[in-house]
Structure formats: C-alpha cells, structure tokens
C-alpha cells in the first residue's frame, strides 16, 4: 500500500483526471496540504473510482472551519480513517467536531479519527448528540428534496413501495406531510448495509466555487458537481447545525464540569450527613428550632 501527498499549487484534478500513477489501485491514502478544502470537495465523488483501495484522507492547512464542511466527506462513500490536522483547520477547536463526523459518516464505520481509535461508546454518544439535528433537517425538507438525496435505484424502490401501499389502502395519503412520513418509513425498512439514512444525508454542503489567483490553482467553475439540494435547504441546514452545535457544546461543557466536581460533591454530602448524626441530640434540637422559627 502507498499514499499520495498533494500540496498547493498541485490541483486535485491533477491527481484524479490525469494518469499520473501507473498503479492507482495500490494507493490507500491521500494527504492534502495547503490546498483549500472547498477546492477538493467537488472531486470527492470521484476518489473511490480513481483509487478503489482508498482507506484514509488527511488534511493539513486546508481551511476547514465549520462542521457543515464535513458533510461533503460522505461523497467519498467509504473510509477507514480520517486525519484533520489542528494546523490550519479551525474546526478542530470545536470540542465536538469528532462526534459530528461520527454521526454524519456513521455509515462509514470509521475506525480512527486523528490516530485515535473509535469505540462503540463514541458512536452512541455521537448519535445522542446529533440525531435531533438530522430529524430537524428532514422535517424542514420537502418530498422532492428528500427523494433527490436517494440513489436512483433506492428512490425507485421507495416510490414503488409507496404506490403499492396506497393501492392496497394500507396508508391514506392526504397531505404532502403524509407522503413524507411514508417515504421516511419506507427508507428505514430494509436499508442496505453501508447506506446513509435520510436523516444523515439531509445534512449537505455545497461550497461556493473557489476562485484562485490568475494563473494558479483552480478556476471558478460555476455550479459545483454533485449538488443535491437547493439553496433554501443549505441555508436552513447551516442555521440548524449552528444552533444544535451550540446547544450540544453547552451540554457537553456542563457534563464535563459536573463530572469534575461530582466526586467532591458526593463526599461533602456524605460527610455532612455523618457530622449531623454524630451528635444526634444537637441535630434534633436545631431541626426543632428551625421548624418553630418557620411556623411563627
């Protein structure tokens, strides 16, 4: 196995479009350095075809600054590990960024993030922290958007299921909301292993076309390849992500603070109770005096 180190001004297209590597099937990792993340994003969907043995991606000085940018990694389709260096990637300053990756890329079953093994407890915590975000994103998406997030074969299967159910009168579809619920239910049934759910795939990222300096890098190309949603969904998702992350970070900080002081709080409570019962008569007298003062 081997890897490729890509540094600016080398363009992602130089790696994917050109036959620069005689044995691309042996490449297991790609390392991007000093190349803006948004320049790389449009090529994610083609990495698996170009490098079928790809196991990991590494980013350094890639200007990854928000959680929503991490949504684009789902286009790679499968990864075993991911490394986002704190150098030049402000997103790593967010305390829950790894948990967001685990939730958004849950169908990848990542083994490592930044050389740290992923445990089942990490996966469960990620689901608890961010599943409300996915549910909210789906609730704000209309039927056409949800269907556009599905692969063609899967979309046809779900539509066939909905039509069959309606014909059998098992379910009455009266409103667009009823149809949305039926589509979500059908998608959850017999979902193939390794396929992301609608709640996860509704979290998307469509970067603004990147314009480099004249004569260097990547030129603006208008629309981004593989765009799967509209601007309204993108704006809504951004707001929801920011609100959910803010709330999740606040809860996480409170839990960390509580975990840090809980042992001392418990010890103080036990010590106080023992002190009271050491002199039982004094404790009873104080309690009676307190009751008598409050009753006046």
PDB file of C-alpha atoms in Angstrom:
ATOM      1  CA  UNK A   1       0.000   0.000   0.000  1.00  0.00           C
ATOM      2  CA  UNK A   2       1.074   3.619  -0.507  1.00  0.00           C
ATOM      3  CA  UNK A   3      -0.140   7.184  -0.381  1.00  0.00           C
ATOM      4  CA  UNK A   4      -0.092  10.453  -2.297  1.00  0.00           C
ATOM      5  CA  UNK A   5       0.958  13.805  -0.870  1.00  0.00           C
ATOM      6  CA  UNK A   6      -0.767  16.667  -2.679  1.00  0.00           C
ATOM      7  CA  UNK A   7       0.398  20.220  -1.969  1.00  0.00           C
ATOM      8  CA  UNK A   8      -0.522  23.575  -3.469  1.00  0.00           C
ATOM      9  CA  UNK A   9      -0.220  24.553  -6.332  1.00  0.00           C
ATOM     10  CA  UNK A  10      -0.925  20.946  -7.345  1.00  0.00           C
ATOM     11  CA  UNK A  11      -4.639  20.734  -8.167  1.00  0.00           C
ATOM     12  CA  UNK A  12      -6.937  17.840  -7.172  1.00  0.00           C
ATOM     13  CA  UNK A  13      -7.705  17.432 -10.853  1.00  0.00           C
ATOM     14  CA  UNK A  14      -4.036  16.678 -11.482  1.00  0.00           C
ATOM     15  CA  UNK A  15      -4.429  13.613  -9.280  1.00  0.00           C
ATOM     16  CA  UNK A  16      -7.843  12.414 -10.425  1.00  0.00           C
ATOM     17  CA  UNK A  17      -8.061  13.337 -14.097  1.00  0.00           C
ATOM     18  CA  UNK A  18      -4.525  12.595 -15.214  1.00  0.00           C
ATOM     19  CA  UNK A  19      -2.902   9.182 -15.469  1.00  0.00           C
ATOM     20  CA  UNK A  20      -0.006  10.226 -13.261  1.00  0.00           C
ATOM     21  CA  UNK A  21       0.033   6.930 -11.368  1.00  0.00           C
ATOM     22  CA  UNK A  22       0.541   3.622 -13.107  1.00  0.00           C
ATOM     23  CA  UNK A  23      -0.841   1.592 -10.206  1.00  0.00           C
ATOM     24  CA  UNK A  24      -3.568   3.710  -8.619  1.00  0.00           C
ATOM     25  CA  UNK A  25      -5.223   0.598  -7.158  1.00  0.00           C
ATOM     26  CA  UNK A  26      -2.398   0.369  -4.610  1.00  0.00           C
ATOM     27  CA  UNK A  27      -2.997   3.883  -3.232  1.00  0.00           C
ATOM     28  CA  UNK A  28      -4.580   3.650   0.228  1.00  0.00           C
ATOM     29  CA  UNK A  29      -4.360   7.232   1.487  1.00  0.00           C
ATOM     30  CA  UNK A  30      -4.351  10.793   0.189  1.00  0.00           C
ATOM     31  CA  UNK A  31      -2.717  13.660   2.052  1.00  0.00           C
ATOM     32  CA  UNK A  32      -3.817  17.190   1.099  1.00  0.00           C
ATOM     33  CA  UNK A  33      -1.680  20.079   2.359  1.00  0.00           C
ATOM     34  CA  UNK A  34      -2.085  23.801   1.667  1.00  0.00           C
ATOM     35  CA  UNK A  35      -4.983  23.037  -0.713  1.00  0.00           C
ATOM     36  CA  UNK A  36      -8.264  24.732   0.309  1.00  0.00           C
ATOM     37  CA  UNK A  37     -10.850  22.152   1.328  1.00  0.00           C
ATOM     38  CA  UNK A  38     -13.539  23.725  -0.846  1.00  0.00           C
ATOM     39  CA  UNK A  39     -11.315  23.181  -3.878  1.00  0.00           C
ATOM     40  CA  UNK A  40     -11.123  19.452  -3.109  1.00  0.00           C
ATOM     41  CA  UNK A  41     -14.821  18.906  -2.325  1.00  0.00           C
ATOM     42  CA  UNK A  42     -16.074  18.672  -5.951  1.00  0.00           C
ATOM     43  CA  UNK A  43     -13.692  15.748  -6.531  1.00  0.00           C
ATOM     44  CA  UNK A  44     -14.738  13.633  -3.534  1.00  0.00           C
ATOM     45  CA  UNK A  45     -17.310  11.628  -5.501  1.00  0.00           C
ATOM     46  CA  UNK A  46     -14.602  10.506  -7.948  1.00  0.00           C
ATOM     47  CA  UNK A  47     -11.937   9.467  -5.448  1.00  0.00           C
ATOM     48  CA  UNK A  48     -13.356   5.968  -4.944  1.00  0.00           C
ATOM     49  CA  UNK A  49     -13.360   5.302  -8.704  1.00  0.00           C
ATOM     50  CA  UNK A  50      -9.836   6.639  -9.196  1.00  0.00           C
ATOM     51  CA  UNK A  51      -8.427   4.931  -6.080  1.00  0.00           C
ATOM     52  CA  UNK A  52     -10.514   1.810  -5.327  1.00  0.00           C
ATOM     53  CA  UNK A  53      -8.313   0.806  -2.345  1.00  0.00           C
ATOM     54  CA  UNK A  54      -8.529   4.213  -0.659  1.00  0.00           C
ATOM     55  CA  UNK A  55      -8.750   3.870   3.122  1.00  0.00           C
ATOM     56  CA  UNK A  56      -7.959   7.285   4.543  1.00  0.00           C
ATOM     57  CA  UNK A  57      -7.799  11.026   3.931  1.00  0.00           C
ATOM     58  CA  UNK A  58      -5.534  13.525   5.650  1.00  0.00           C
ATOM     59  CA  UNK A  59      -5.898  17.313   5.608  1.00  0.00           C
ATOM     60  CA  UNK A  60      -3.390  19.905   6.761  1.00  0.00           C
ATOM     61  CA  UNK A  61      -3.762  23.688   6.320  1.00  0.00           C
ATOM     62  CA  UNK A  62      -6.967  23.043   4.363  1.00  0.00           C
ATOM     63  CA  UNK A  63      -9.062  25.857   5.916  1.00  0.00           C
ATOM     64  CA  UNK A  64     -11.733  23.531   7.329  1.00  0.00           C
ATOM     65  CA  UNK A  65     -13.503  25.925   9.660  1.00  0.00           C
ATOM     66  CA  UNK A  66     -17.073  24.654  10.152  1.00  0.00           C
ATOM     67  CA  UNK A  67     -18.900  21.412  10.842  1.00  0.00           C
ATOM     68  CA  UNK A  68     -21.071  21.785   7.751  1.00  0.00           C
ATOM     69  CA  UNK A  69     -17.978  21.396   5.560  1.00  0.00           C
ATOM     70  CA  UNK A  70     -17.528  17.877   6.927  1.00  0.00           C
ATOM     71  CA  UNK A  71     -20.843  16.857   5.336  1.00  0.00           C
ATOM     72  CA  UNK A  72     -19.111  16.731   1.957  1.00  0.00           C
ATOM     73  CA  UNK A  73     -16.973  13.756   3.018  1.00  0.00           C
ATOM     74  CA  UNK A  74     -19.979  11.458   2.572  1.00  0.00           C
ATOM     75  CA  UNK A  75     -19.383  11.638  -1.198  1.00  0.00           C
ATOM     76  CA  UNK A  76     -16.206   9.567  -0.755  1.00  0.00           C
ATOM     77  CA  UNK A  77     -18.565   6.650   0.055  1.00  0.00           C
ATOM     78  CA  UNK A  78     -16.184   4.764   2.370  1.00  0.00           C
ATOM     79  CA  UNK A  79     -13.249   5.499   4.676  1.00  0.00           C
ATOM     80  CA  UNK A  80     -11.491   3.639   7.470  1.00  0.00           C
ATOM     81  CA  UNK A  81      -9.727   6.613   8.996  1.00  0.00           C
ATOM     82  CA  UNK A  82      -9.631  10.398   8.785  1.00  0.00           C
ATOM     83  CA  UNK A  83      -6.986  12.843   9.927  1.00  0.00           C
ATOM     84  CA  UNK A  84      -7.671  16.585  10.154  1.00  0.00           C
ATOM     85  CA  UNK A  85      -4.627  18.388  11.485  1.00  0.00           C
ATOM     86  CA  UNK A  86      -5.173  21.203  14.008  1.00  0.00           C
ATOM     87  CA  UNK A  87      -2.743  23.200  11.883  1.00  0.00           C
ATOM     88  CA  UNK A  88      -4.727  25.383   9.505  1.00  0.00           C
ATOM     89  CA  UNK A  89      -8.095  23.749  10.284  1.00  0.00           C
ATOM     90  CA  UNK A  90     -10.034  25.829  12.868  1.00  0.00           C
ATOM     91  CA  UNK A  91     -12.825  23.223  13.042  1.00  0.00           C
ATOM     92  CA  UNK A  92     -10.606  21.166  15.366  1.00  0.00           C
ATOM     93  CA  UNK A  93     -11.026  23.883  18.009  1.00  0.00           C
ATOM     94  CA  UNK A  94     -14.671  22.799  18.403  1.00  0.00           C
ATOM     95  CA  UNK A  95     -14.927  20.268  21.215  1.00  0.00           C
ATOM     96  CA  UNK A  96     -17.499  18.073  19.438  1.00  0.00           C
ATOM     97  CA  UNK A  97     -16.132  18.027  15.903  1.00  0.00           C
ATOM     98  CA  UNK A  98     -15.122  14.352  16.089  1.00  0.00           C
ATOM     99  CA  UNK A  99     -18.574  13.352  17.318  1.00  0.00           C
ATOM    100  CA  UNK A 100     -20.175  15.247  14.460  1.00  0.00           C
ATOM    101  CA  UNK A 101     -18.025  13.317  11.981  1.00  0.00           C
ATOM    102  CA  UNK A 102     -19.030  10.035  13.614  1.00  0.00           C
ATOM    103  CA  UNK A 103     -22.709  10.943  13.257  1.00  0.00           C
ATOM    104  CA  UNK A 104     -22.518  12.334   9.721  1.00  0.00           C
ATOM    105  CA  UNK A 105     -20.345   9.461   8.483  1.00  0.00           C
ATOM    106  CA  UNK A 106     -21.949   6.765  10.637  1.00  0.00           C
ATOM    107  CA  UNK A 107     -22.396   4.513   7.586  1.00  0.00           C
ATOM    108  CA  UNK A 108     -18.607   4.554   7.076  1.00  0.00           C
ATOM    109  CA  UNK A 109     -17.941   2.821  10.418  1.00  0.00           C
ATOM    110  CA  UNK A 110     -14.742   4.809  10.851  1.00  0.00           C
ATOM    111  CA  UNK A 111     -12.015   3.082  12.839  1.00  0.00           C
ATOM    112  CA  UNK A 112      -9.822   6.062  13.658  1.00  0.00           C
ATOM    113  CA  UNK A 113     -10.001   9.851  13.724  1.00  0.00           C
ATOM    114  CA  UNK A 114      -6.682  11.672  14.125  1.00  0.00           C
ATOM    115  CA  UNK A 115      -4.982   8.373  15.031  1.00  0.00           C
ATOM    116  CA  UNK A 116      -7.414   7.745  17.907  1.00  0.00           C
ATOM    117  CA  UNK A 117      -9.414   4.516  17.904  1.00  0.00           C
ATOM    118  CA  UNK A 118     -13.198   4.873  17.768  1.00  0.00           C
ATOM    119  CA  UNK A 119     -15.145   2.997  20.444  1.00  0.00           C
ATOM    120  CA  UNK A 120     -18.786   1.963  20.460  1.00  0.00           C
ATOM    121  CA  UNK A 121     -19.435   4.442  23.272  1.00  0.00           C
ATOM    122  CA  UNK A 122     -18.140   7.224  20.983  1.00  0.00           C
ATOM    123  CA  UNK A 123     -20.597   6.174  18.269  1.00  0.00           C
ATOM    124  CA  UNK A 124     -23.507   6.053  20.734  1.00  0.00           C
ATOM    125  CA  UNK A 125     -22.672   9.482  22.163  1.00  0.00           C
ATOM    126  CA  UNK A 126     -22.423  10.960  18.660  1.00  0.00           C
ATOM    127  CA  UNK A 127     -25.881   9.607  17.849  1.00  0.00           C
ATOM    128  CA  UNK A 128     -27.321  11.044  21.061  1.00  0.00           C
ATOM    129  CA  UNK A 129     -25.771  14.462  20.453  1.00  0.00           C
ATOM    130  CA  UNK A 130     -26.656  14.977  16.806  1.00  0.00           C
ATOM    131  CA  UNK A 131     -29.616  12.763  15.872  1.00  0.00           C
ATOM    132  CA  UNK A 132     -32.055  15.612  16.751  1.00  0.00           C
ATOM    133  CA  UNK A 133     -30.232  17.710  14.147  1.00  0.00           C
ATOM    134  CA  UNK A 134     -30.852  15.120  11.411  1.00  0.00           C
ATOM    135  CA  UNK A 135     -34.505  14.785  12.390  1.00  0.00           C
ATOM    136  CA  UNK A 136     -34.971  18.550  12.242  1.00  0.00           C
ATOM    137  CA  UNK A 137     -33.248  18.813   8.860  1.00  0.00           C
ATOM    138  CA  UNK A 138     -35.612  16.165   7.441  1.00  0.00           C
ATOM    139  CA  UNK A 139     -38.649  17.913   8.890  1.00  0.00           C
ATOM    140  CA  UNK A 140     -37.687  21.122   7.033  1.00  0.00           C
ATOM    141  CA  UNK A 141     -37.148  19.330   3.704  1.00  0.00           C
ATOM    142  CA  UNK A 142     -39.947  18.788   1.205  1.00  0.00           C
ATOM    143  CA  UNK A 143     -40.602  15.479  -0.546  1.00  0.00           C
ATOM    144  CA  UNK A 144     -38.720  16.362  -3.737  1.00  0.00           C
ATOM    145  CA  UNK A 145     -35.581  17.239  -1.781  1.00  0.00           C
ATOM    146  CA  UNK A 146     -35.706  14.003   0.209  1.00  0.00           C
ATOM    147  CA  UNK A 147     -36.106  11.943  -2.946  1.00  0.00           C
ATOM    148  CA  UNK A 148     -33.185  13.755  -4.597  1.00  0.00           C
ATOM    149  CA  UNK A 149     -30.937  12.614  -1.745  1.00  0.00           C
ATOM    150  CA  UNK A 150     -31.511   8.953  -2.584  1.00  0.00           C
ATOM    151  CA  UNK A 151     -29.636   6.902  -5.199  1.00  0.00           C
ATOM    152  CA  UNK A 152     -31.702   6.210  -8.331  1.00  0.00           C
ATOM    153  CA  UNK A 153     -32.280   2.522  -7.590  1.00  0.00           C
ATOM    154  CA  UNK A 154     -33.221   3.164  -3.976  1.00  0.00           C
ATOM    155  CA  UNK A 155     -35.535   6.026  -4.962  1.00  0.00           C
ATOM    156  CA  UNK A 156     -37.417   3.797  -7.434  1.00  0.00           C
ATOM    157  CA  UNK A 157     -37.796   1.089  -4.786  1.00  0.00           C
ATOM    158  CA  UNK A 158     -39.239   3.522  -2.261  1.00  0.00           C
ATOM    159  CA  UNK A 159     -41.649   5.090  -4.740  1.00  0.00           C
ATOM    160  CA  UNK A 160     -42.820   1.611  -5.777  1.00  0.00           C
ATOM    161  CA  UNK A 161     -43.375   0.725  -2.127  1.00  0.00           C
ATOM    162  CA  UNK A 162     -45.408   3.901  -1.544  1.00  0.00           C
ATOM    163  CA  UNK A 163     -47.555   3.290  -4.618  1.00  0.00           C
ATOM    164  CA  UNK A 164     -48.191  -0.326  -3.634  1.00  0.00           C
ATOM    165  CA  UNK A 165     -49.141   0.682  -0.099  1.00  0.00           C
ATOM    166  CA  UNK A 166     -51.505   3.349  -1.380  1.00  0.00           C
ATOM    167  CA  UNK A 167     -53.167   0.969  -3.833  1.00  0.00           C
ATOM    168  CA  UNK A 168     -53.706  -1.585  -1.087  1.00  0.00           C
ATOM    169  CA  UNK A 169     -55.177   1.236   1.002  1.00  0.00           C
ATOM    170  CA  UNK A 170     -52.878   0.345   3.846  1.00  0.00           C
ATOM    171  CA  UNK A 171     -51.991   4.003   4.170  1.00  0.00           C
ATOM    172  CA  UNK A 172     -54.055   7.022   3.237  1.00  0.00           C
ATOM    173  CA  UNK A 173     -52.064   9.890   1.724  1.00  0.00           C
ATOM    174  CA  UNK A 174     -53.972  13.115   2.188  1.00  0.00           C
ATOM    175  CA  UNK A 175     -51.235  15.723   2.519  1.00  0.00           C
ATOM    176  CA  UNK A 176     -47.589  16.194   1.441  1.00  0.00           C
ATOM    177  CA  UNK A 177     -46.660  15.588   5.068  1.00  0.00           C
ATOM    178  CA  UNK A 178     -48.322  12.160   4.933  1.00  0.00           C
ATOM    179  CA  UNK A 179     -46.309  11.312   1.840  1.00  0.00           C
ATOM    180  CA  UNK A 180     -43.103  12.472   3.508  1.00  0.00           C
ATOM    181  CA  UNK A 181     -43.781  10.218   6.501  1.00  0.00           C
ATOM    182  CA  UNK A 182     -44.424   7.279   4.195  1.00  0.00           C
ATOM    183  CA  UNK A 183     -41.167   7.892   2.299  1.00  0.00           C
ATOM    184  CA  UNK A 184     -39.193   8.095   5.553  1.00  0.00           C
ATOM    185  CA  UNK A 185     -40.792   4.880   6.802  1.00  0.00           C
ATOM    186  CA  UNK A 186     -40.089   3.088   3.522  1.00  0.00           C
ATOM    187  CA  UNK A 187     -36.477   4.282   3.533  1.00  0.00           C
ATOM    188  CA  UNK A 188     -35.930   2.926   7.037  1.00  0.00           C
ATOM    189  CA  UNK A 189     -37.156  -0.524   6.035  1.00  0.00           C
ATOM    190  CA  UNK A 190     -34.515  -2.876   4.652  1.00  0.00           C
ATOM    191  CA  UNK A 191     -31.909  -0.171   4.257  1.00  0.00           C
ATOM    192  CA  UNK A 192     -28.793  -1.761   2.696  1.00  0.00           C
ATOM    193  CA  UNK A 193     -25.733  -2.034   4.922  1.00  0.00           C
ATOM    194  CA  UNK A 194     -23.371   0.888   4.477  1.00  0.00           C
ATOM    195  CA  UNK A 195     -26.015   3.267   3.087  1.00  0.00           C
ATOM    196  CA  UNK A 196     -26.622   6.534   4.901  1.00  0.00           C
ATOM    197  CA  UNK A 197     -30.083   7.307   6.232  1.00  0.00           C
ATOM    198  CA  UNK A 198     -32.212  10.229   5.082  1.00  0.00           C
ATOM    199  CA  UNK A 199     -31.687  11.923   8.430  1.00  0.00           C
ATOM    200  CA  UNK A 200     -27.942  11.875   7.841  1.00  0.00           C
ATOM    201  CA  UNK A 201     -27.904  12.559   4.091  1.00  0.00           C
ATOM    202  CA  UNK A 202     -30.122  15.635   4.574  1.00  0.00           C
ATOM    203  CA  UNK A 203     -27.080  17.347   6.104  1.00  0.00           C
ATOM    204  CA  UNK A 204     -25.334  18.595   2.963  1.00  0.00           C
ATOM    205  CA  UNK A 205     -22.614  21.031   1.999  1.00  0.00           C
ATOM    206  CA  UNK A 206     -22.358  22.843  -1.326  1.00  0.00           C
ATOM    207  CA  UNK A 207     -19.271  25.071  -1.271  1.00  0.00           C
ATOM    208  CA  UNK A 208     -19.081  28.377  -3.055  1.00  0.00           C
ATOM    209  CA  UNK A 209     -17.000  27.929  -6.238  1.00  0.00           C
ATOM    210  CA  UNK A 210     -13.423  28.731  -5.333  1.00  0.00           C
ATOM    211  CA  UNK A 211     -11.580  31.347  -7.404  1.00  0.00           C
ATOM    212  CA  UNK A 212      -7.807  31.317  -7.191  1.00  0.00           C
ATOM    213  CA  UNK A 213      -5.322  33.930  -8.246  1.00  0.00           C
ATOM    214  CA  UNK A 214      -4.878  34.287 -12.005  1.00  0.00           C
ATOM    215  CA  UNK A 215      -2.609  31.648 -13.468  1.00  0.00           C
ATOM    216  CA  UNK A 216      -2.617  29.433 -10.372  1.00  0.00           C
ATOM    217  CA  UNK A 217      -4.714  26.762  -8.786  1.00  0.00           C
ATOM    218  CA  UNK A 218      -8.312  26.095  -9.669  1.00  0.00           C
ATOM    219  CA  UNK A 219     -10.581  28.412 -11.572  1.00  0.00           C
ATOM    220  CA  UNK A 220     -14.174  29.080 -10.684  1.00  0.00           C
ATOM    221  CA  UNK A 221     -16.346  26.560 -12.457  1.00  0.00           C
ATOM    222  CA  UNK A 222     -19.838  27.873 -11.753  1.00  0.00           C
ATOM    223  CA  UNK A 223     -22.008  25.191 -10.210  1.00  0.00           C
ATOM    224  CA  UNK A 224     -20.474  22.513  -8.041  1.00  0.00           C
ATOM    225  CA  UNK A 225     -20.596  18.960  -9.414  1.00  0.00           C
ATOM    226  CA  UNK A 226     -22.865  16.614  -7.498  1.00  0.00           C
ATOM    227  CA  UNK A 227     -25.039  19.322  -5.936  1.00  0.00           C
ATOM    228  CA  UNK A 228     -28.021  17.532  -4.395  1.00  0.00           C
ATOM    229  CA  UNK A 229     -30.102  20.237  -2.799  1.00  0.00           C
ATOM    230  CA  UNK A 230     -31.301  23.785  -3.152  1.00  0.00           C
ATOM    231  CA  UNK A 231     -30.109  26.983  -1.529  1.00  0.00           C
ATOM    232  CA  UNK A 232     -33.013  27.034   0.925  1.00  0.00           C
ATOM    233  CA  UNK A 233     -32.098  23.651   2.344  1.00  0.00           C
ATOM    234  CA  UNK A 234     -28.456  24.694   2.590  1.00  0.00           C
ATOM    235  CA  UNK A 235     -29.278  27.881   4.488  1.00  0.00           C
ATOM    236  CA  UNK A 236     -31.685  26.065   6.792  1.00  0.00           C
ATOM    237  CA  UNK A 237     -29.178  23.301   7.455  1.00  0.00           C
ATOM    238  CA  UNK A 238     -26.491  25.843   8.288  1.00  0.00           C
ATOM    239  CA  UNK A 239     -28.713  27.541  10.861  1.00  0.00           C
ATOM    240  CA  UNK A 240     -29.774  24.221  12.370  1.00  0.00           C
ATOM    241  CA  UNK A 241     -26.194  22.966  12.569  1.00  0.00           C
ATOM    242  CA  UNK A 242     -25.028  26.138  14.326  1.00  0.00           C
ATOM    243  CA  UNK A 243     -27.902  26.004  16.826  1.00  0.00           C
ATOM    244  CA  UNK A 244     -27.512  22.288  17.502  1.00  0.00           C
ATOM    245  CA  UNK A 245     -23.750  22.533  17.894  1.00  0.00           C
ATOM    246  CA  UNK A 246     -24.051  25.485  20.249  1.00  0.00           C
ATOM    247  CA  UNK A 247     -26.533  23.578  22.414  1.00  0.00           C
ATOM    248  CA  UNK A 248     -24.513  20.363  22.284  1.00  0.00           C
ATOM    249  CA  UNK A 249     -21.301  22.160  23.268  1.00  0.00           C
ATOM    250  CA  UNK A 250     -23.074  23.808  26.198  1.00  0.00           C
ATOM    251  CA  UNK A 251     -24.445  20.454  27.408  1.00  0.00           C
ATOM    252  CA  UNK A 252     -21.061  18.809  26.970  1.00  0.00           C
ATOM    253  CA  UNK A 253     -19.306  21.528  28.980  1.00  0.00           C
ATOM    254  CA  UNK A 254     -21.847  21.157  31.792  1.00  0.00           C
ATOM    255  CA  UNK A 255     -21.381  17.397  31.859  1.00  0.00           C
ATOM    256  CA  UNK A 256     -17.590  17.777  31.968  1.00  0.00           C
ATOM    257  CA  UNK A 257     -17.863  20.301  34.812  1.00  0.00           C
ATOM    258  CA  UNK A 258     -20.285  18.070  36.720  1.00  0.00           C
ATOM    259  CA  UNK A 259     -18.059  15.028  36.237  1.00  0.00           C
ATOM    260  CA  UNK A 260     -15.107  17.011  37.576  1.00  0.00           C
ATOM    261  CA  UNK A 261     -16.821  18.120  40.802  1.00  0.00           C
ATOM    262  CA  UNK A 262     -19.285  15.272  41.335  1.00  0.00           C
ATOM    263  CA  UNK A 263     -16.935  13.149  43.452  1.00  0.00           C
ATOM    264  CA  UNK A 264     -16.263  16.034  45.855  1.00  0.00           C
ATOM    265  CA  UNK A 265     -19.970  16.954  45.986  1.00  0.00           C
ATOM    266  CA  UNK A 266     -20.843  13.387  46.969  1.00  0.00           C
ATOM    267  CA  UNK A 267     -18.092  13.251  49.577  1.00  0.00           C
ATOM    268  CA  UNK A 268     -19.230  16.572  51.099  1.00  0.00           C
ATOM    269  CA  UNK A 269     -22.846  15.370  51.242  1.00  0.00           C
ATOM    270  CA  UNK A 270     -21.866  12.135  52.988  1.00  0.00           C
ATOM    271  CA  UNK A 271     -19.518  13.965  55.389  1.00  0.00           C
ATOM    272  CA  UNK A 272     -22.235  16.493  56.240  1.00  0.00           C
ATOM    273  CA  UNK A 273     -24.757  13.730  56.926  1.00  0.00           C
ATOM    274  CA  UNK A 274     -22.299  11.867  59.154  1.00  0.00           C
ATOM    275  CA  UNK A 275     -21.467  15.032  61.099  1.00  0.00           C
ATOM    276  CA  UNK A 276     -25.143  15.634  61.791  1.00  0.00           C
ATOM    277  CA  UNK A 277     -25.679  12.157  63.159  1.00  0.00           C
ATOM    278  CA  UNK A 278     -22.508  12.242  65.246  1.00  0.00           C
ATOM    279  CA  UNK A 279     -24.323  14.477  67.711  1.00  0.00           C
ATOM    280  CA  UNK A 280     -27.926  13.384  67.219  1.00  0.00           C
ATOM    281  CA  UNK A 281     -29.376  15.465  70.088  1.00  0.00           C
ATOM    282  CA  UNK A 282     -27.790  18.660  68.720  1.00  0.00           C
ATOM    283  CA  UNK A 283     -29.142  17.919  65.235  1.00  0.00           C
ATOM    284  CA  UNK A 284     -32.673  17.275  66.569  1.00  0.00           C
ATOM    285  CA  UNK A 285     -32.631  20.490  68.633  1.00  0.00           C
ATOM    286  CA  UNK A 286     -31.523  22.515  65.607  1.00  0.00           C
ATOM    287  CA  UNK A 287     -34.229  20.954  63.445  1.00  0.00           C
ATOM    288  CA  UNK A 288     -36.948  21.696  66.035  1.00  0.00           C
ATOM    289  CA  UNK A 289     -35.727  25.266  66.398  1.00  0.00           C
ATOM    290  CA  UNK A 290     -35.768  25.701  62.633  1.00  0.00           C
ATOM    291  CA  UNK A 291     -39.343  24.385  62.435  1.00  0.00           C
ATOM    292  CA  UNK A 292     -40.530  26.605  65.251  1.00  0.00           C
ATOM    293  CA  UNK A 293     -38.961  29.699  63.636  1.00  0.00           C
ATOM    294  CA  UNK A 294     -40.609  28.962  60.296  1.00  0.00           C
ATOM    295  CA  UNK A 295     -44.010  28.390  61.869  1.00  0.00           C
ATOM    296  CA  UNK A 296     -44.072  31.813  63.521  1.00  0.00           C
TER     297      UNK A 296
END
